[in-house]
Short mmCIF file of C-alpha atoms in Angstrom, two decimals:
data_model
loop_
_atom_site.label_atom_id
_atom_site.label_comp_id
_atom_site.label_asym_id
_atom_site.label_seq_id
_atom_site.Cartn_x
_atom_site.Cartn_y
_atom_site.Cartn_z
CA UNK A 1 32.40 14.10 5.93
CA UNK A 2 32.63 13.15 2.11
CA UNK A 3 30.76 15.15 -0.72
CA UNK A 4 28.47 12.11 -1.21
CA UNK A 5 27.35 11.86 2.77
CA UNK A 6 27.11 15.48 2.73
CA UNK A 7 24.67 15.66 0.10
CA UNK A 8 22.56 12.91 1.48
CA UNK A 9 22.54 14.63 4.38
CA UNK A 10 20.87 18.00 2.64
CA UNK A 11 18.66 16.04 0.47
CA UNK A 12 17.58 14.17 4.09
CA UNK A 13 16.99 17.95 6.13
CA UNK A 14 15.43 19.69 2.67
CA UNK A 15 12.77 16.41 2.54
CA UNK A 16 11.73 16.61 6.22
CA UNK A 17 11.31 20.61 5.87
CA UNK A 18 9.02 20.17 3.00
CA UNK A 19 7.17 17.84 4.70
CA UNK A 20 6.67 19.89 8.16
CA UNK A 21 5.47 23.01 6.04
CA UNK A 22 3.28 20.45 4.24
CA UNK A 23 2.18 18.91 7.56
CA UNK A 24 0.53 22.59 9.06
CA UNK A 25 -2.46 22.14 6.17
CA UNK A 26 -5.04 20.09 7.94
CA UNK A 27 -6.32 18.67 4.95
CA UNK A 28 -2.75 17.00 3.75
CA UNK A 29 -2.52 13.32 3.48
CA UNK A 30 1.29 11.79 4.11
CA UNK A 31 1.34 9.83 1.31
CA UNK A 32 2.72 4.98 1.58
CA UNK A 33 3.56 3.39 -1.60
CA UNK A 34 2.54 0.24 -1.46
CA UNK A 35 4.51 -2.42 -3.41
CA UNK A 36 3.34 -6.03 -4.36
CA UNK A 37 2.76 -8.18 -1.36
CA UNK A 38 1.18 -11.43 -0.16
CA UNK A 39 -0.91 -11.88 2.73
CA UNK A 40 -1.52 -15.54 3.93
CA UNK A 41 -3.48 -17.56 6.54
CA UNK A 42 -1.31 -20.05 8.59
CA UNK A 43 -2.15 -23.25 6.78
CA UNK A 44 -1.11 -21.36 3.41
CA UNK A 45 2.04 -20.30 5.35
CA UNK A 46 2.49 -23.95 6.65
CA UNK A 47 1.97 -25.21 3.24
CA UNK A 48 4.50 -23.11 1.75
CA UNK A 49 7.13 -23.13 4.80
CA UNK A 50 6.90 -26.43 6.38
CA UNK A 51 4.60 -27.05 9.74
CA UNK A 52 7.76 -25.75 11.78
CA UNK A 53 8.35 -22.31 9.98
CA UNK A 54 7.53 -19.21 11.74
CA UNK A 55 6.93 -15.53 10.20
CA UNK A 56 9.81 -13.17 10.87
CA UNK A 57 9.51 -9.50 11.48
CA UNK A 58 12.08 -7.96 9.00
CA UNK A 59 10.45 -4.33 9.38
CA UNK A 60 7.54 -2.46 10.97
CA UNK A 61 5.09 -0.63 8.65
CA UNK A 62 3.49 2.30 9.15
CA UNK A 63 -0.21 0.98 10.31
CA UNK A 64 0.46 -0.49 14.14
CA UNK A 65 0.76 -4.17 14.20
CA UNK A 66 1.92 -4.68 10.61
CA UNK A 67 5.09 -6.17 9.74
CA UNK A 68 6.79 -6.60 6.44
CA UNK A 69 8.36 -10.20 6.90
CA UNK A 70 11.63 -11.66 6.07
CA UNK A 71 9.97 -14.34 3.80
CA UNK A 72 9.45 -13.91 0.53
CA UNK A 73 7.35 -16.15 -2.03
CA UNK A 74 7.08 -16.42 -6.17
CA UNK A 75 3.84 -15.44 -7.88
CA UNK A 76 2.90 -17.23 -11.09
CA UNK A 77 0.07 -16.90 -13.83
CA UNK A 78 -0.40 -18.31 -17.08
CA UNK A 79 2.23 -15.88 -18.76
CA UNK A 80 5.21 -15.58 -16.14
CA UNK A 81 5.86 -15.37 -12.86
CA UNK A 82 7.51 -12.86 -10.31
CA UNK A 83 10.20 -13.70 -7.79
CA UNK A 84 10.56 -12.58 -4.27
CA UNK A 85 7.49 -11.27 -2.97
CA UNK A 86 6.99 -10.38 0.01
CA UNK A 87 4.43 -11.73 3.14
CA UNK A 88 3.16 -9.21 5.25
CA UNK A 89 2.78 -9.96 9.07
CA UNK A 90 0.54 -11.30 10.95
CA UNK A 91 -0.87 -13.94 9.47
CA UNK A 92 -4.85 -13.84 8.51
CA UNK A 93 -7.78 -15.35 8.12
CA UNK A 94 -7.70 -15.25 3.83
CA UNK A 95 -4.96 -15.70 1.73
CA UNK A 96 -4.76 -12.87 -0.86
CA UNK A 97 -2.06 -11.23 -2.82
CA UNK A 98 -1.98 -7.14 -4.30
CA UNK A 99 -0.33 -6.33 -7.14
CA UNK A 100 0.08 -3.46 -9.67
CA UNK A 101 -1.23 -3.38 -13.11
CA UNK A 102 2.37 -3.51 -14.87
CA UNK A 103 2.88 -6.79 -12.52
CA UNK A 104 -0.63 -7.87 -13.46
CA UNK A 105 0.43 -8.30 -17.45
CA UNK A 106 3.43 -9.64 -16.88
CA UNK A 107 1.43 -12.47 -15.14
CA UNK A 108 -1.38 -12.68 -17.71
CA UNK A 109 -4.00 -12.02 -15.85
CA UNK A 110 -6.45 -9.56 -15.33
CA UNK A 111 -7.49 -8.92 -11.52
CA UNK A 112 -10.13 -6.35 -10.72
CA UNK A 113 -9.25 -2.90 -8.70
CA UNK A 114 -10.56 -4.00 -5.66
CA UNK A 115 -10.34 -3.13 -1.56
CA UNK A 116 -7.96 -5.79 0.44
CA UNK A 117 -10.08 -8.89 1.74
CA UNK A 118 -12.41 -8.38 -1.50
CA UNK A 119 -11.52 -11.60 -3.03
CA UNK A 120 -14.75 -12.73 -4.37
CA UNK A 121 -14.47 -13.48 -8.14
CA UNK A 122 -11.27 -11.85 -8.23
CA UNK A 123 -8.09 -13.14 -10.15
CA UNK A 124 -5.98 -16.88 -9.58
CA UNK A 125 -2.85 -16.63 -8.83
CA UNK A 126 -0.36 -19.58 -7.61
CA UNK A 127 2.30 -19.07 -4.57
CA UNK A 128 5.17 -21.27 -4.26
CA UNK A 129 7.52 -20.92 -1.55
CA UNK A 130 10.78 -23.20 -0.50
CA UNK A 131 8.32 -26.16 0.72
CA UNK A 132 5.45 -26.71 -1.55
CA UNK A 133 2.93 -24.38 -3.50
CA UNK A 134 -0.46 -23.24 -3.44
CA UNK A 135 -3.27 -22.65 -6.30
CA UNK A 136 -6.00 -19.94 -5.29
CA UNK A 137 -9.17 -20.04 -7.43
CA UNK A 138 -9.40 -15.99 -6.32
CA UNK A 139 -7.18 -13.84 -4.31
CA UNK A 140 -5.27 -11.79 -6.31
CA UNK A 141 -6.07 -8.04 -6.66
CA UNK A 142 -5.47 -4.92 -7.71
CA UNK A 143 -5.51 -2.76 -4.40
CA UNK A 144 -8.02 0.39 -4.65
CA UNK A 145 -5.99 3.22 -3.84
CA UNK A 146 -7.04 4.43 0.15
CA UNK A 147 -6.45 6.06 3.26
CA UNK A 148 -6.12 4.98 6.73
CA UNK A 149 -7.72 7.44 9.00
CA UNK A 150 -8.62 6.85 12.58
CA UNK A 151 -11.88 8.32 13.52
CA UNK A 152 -10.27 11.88 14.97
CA UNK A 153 -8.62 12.36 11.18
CA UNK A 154 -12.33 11.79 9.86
CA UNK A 155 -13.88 14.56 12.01
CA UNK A 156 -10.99 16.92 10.81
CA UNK A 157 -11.78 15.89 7.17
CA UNK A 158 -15.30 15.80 7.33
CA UNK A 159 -15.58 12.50 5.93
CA UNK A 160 -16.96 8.91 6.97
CA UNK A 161 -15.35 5.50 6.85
CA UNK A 162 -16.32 3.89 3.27
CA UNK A 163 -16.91 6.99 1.95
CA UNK A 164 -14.95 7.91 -1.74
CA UNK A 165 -12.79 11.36 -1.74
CA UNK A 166 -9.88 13.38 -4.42
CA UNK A 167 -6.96 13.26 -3.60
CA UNK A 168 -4.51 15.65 -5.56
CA UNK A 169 -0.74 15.24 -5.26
CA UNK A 170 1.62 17.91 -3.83
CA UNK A 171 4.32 17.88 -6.06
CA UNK A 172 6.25 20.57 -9.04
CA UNK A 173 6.67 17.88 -11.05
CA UNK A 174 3.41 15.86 -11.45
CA UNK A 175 0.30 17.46 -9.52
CA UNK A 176 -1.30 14.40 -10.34
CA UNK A 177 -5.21 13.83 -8.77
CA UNK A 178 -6.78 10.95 -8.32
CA UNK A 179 -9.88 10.76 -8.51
CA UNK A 180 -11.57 7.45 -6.60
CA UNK A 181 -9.84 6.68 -2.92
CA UNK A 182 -11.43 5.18 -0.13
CA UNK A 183 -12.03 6.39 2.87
CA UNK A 184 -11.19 3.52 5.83
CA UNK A 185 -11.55 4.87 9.43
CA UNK A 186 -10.36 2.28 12.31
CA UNK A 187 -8.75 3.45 15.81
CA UNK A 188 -6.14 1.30 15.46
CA UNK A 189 -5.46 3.59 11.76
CA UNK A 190 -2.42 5.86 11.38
CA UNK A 191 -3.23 8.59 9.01
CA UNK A 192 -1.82 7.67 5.37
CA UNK A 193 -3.11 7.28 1.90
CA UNK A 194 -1.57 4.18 -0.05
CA UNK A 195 -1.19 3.47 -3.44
CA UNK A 196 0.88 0.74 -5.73
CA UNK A 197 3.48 1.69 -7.49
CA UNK A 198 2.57 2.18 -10.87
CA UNK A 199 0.35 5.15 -9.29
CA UNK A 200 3.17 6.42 -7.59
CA UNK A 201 5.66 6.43 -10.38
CA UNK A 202 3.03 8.15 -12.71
CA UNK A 203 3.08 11.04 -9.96
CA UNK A 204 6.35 10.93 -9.23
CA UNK A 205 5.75 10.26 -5.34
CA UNK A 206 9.19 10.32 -3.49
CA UNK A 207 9.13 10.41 0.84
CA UNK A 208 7.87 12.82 2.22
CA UNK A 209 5.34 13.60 -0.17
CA UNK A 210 1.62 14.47 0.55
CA UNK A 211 -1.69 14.51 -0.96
CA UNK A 212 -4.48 17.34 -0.61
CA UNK A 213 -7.52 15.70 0.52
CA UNK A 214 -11.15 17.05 -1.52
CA UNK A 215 -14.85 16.27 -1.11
CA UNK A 216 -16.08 14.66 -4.50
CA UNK A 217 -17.37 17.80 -6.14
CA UNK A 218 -15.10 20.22 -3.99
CA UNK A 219 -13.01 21.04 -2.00
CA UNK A 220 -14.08 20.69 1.82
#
């Protein structure tokens, strides 16, 4: 085994023993970055594809049913625009796409912090993929950071779907807390809290690291 495997290998066992000790604390929170992504209906898809295209599973995510796809699309705004995004499976019923604030002013645009599928009066955005392109009066948003809980996770919590909680990061380097995270309970949910990646480069999230869920106003 070469020095570089080997290491790789103890930087792989050391990661998944942190994050068993972690795992005993009933109130820890495995914690998903979430990186900019597009969500689109199937005429949007059609539209950007061609009416024979099909959406490809490149890669299961972490809530059941969810795919990150092999298809990617371009994002544009009045400044700039950002290559290779990518569509997350299955299709649905509103077109939307979540990005981070750093990705925001690159476009020149200023979408509001929002929950997914909150599109009203949020930011335009156009899409262009390999067959045509699509303009979107709203759809593009700032994802509120969250957790997916199903409803066994919320009795062990003590909390309620909607419901806003603290979440303080588990780390030497950056304890970071944060301060506003929703609470969205669903029996379909596996337990995780996401958040883009500007939040989880200013906490210095790597895998494997959790979050200490907190009542607003205490602990629980």
């Amino acid at each position: 085994m070469d020095i570089d495997h080997l290491v790789e290998e103890i930087v792989k066992e050391l990661t998944n023993k942190h994050a068993m000790k972690n795992s005993n604390d009933k109130y820890l929170v495995p914690i998903g970055v979430s990186g900019r992504h597009c969500h689109l209906t199937k005429s949007d898809f059609e539209k950007l594809f061609g009416s024979e295209a099909s959406l490809t599973k490149k890669a299961d995510l972490s809530q059941p049913g969810q795919f990150a796809a092999n298809e990617t699309v371009t994002i544009a705004g009045p400044k700039g625009s950002i290559q290779n995004v990518r569509i997350l499976g299955p299709l649905r019923r509103k077109t939307q796409v979540e990005i981070s604030l750093t990705d925001a002013r690159k476009l020149g645009v200023t979408p509001p912090i929002r929950e997914s599928g909150e599109l009203m009066d949020s930011s335009p955005v156009t899409i262009i993929g390999p067959k045509g392109s699509i303009y979107l009066k709203e759809g593009l948003i700032i994802a509120q950071a969250h957790i997916h809980m199903n409803p066994e996770d919320a009795v062990r919590f003590n909390v309620k779907d909607g419901e806003f909680v603290r979440v303080k990061i588990i780390n030497e380097s950056r304890p970071i807390s944060f301060e506003k995270v929703k609470v969205r309970v669903s029996p379909n949910f596996v337990l995780e809290m996401h958040i883009d990646t500007d939040e989880a480069n200013a906490a210095d999230v790597k895998p494997g690291t959790f979050g200490k869920l907190f009542k607003l106003g205490g602990p629980i």
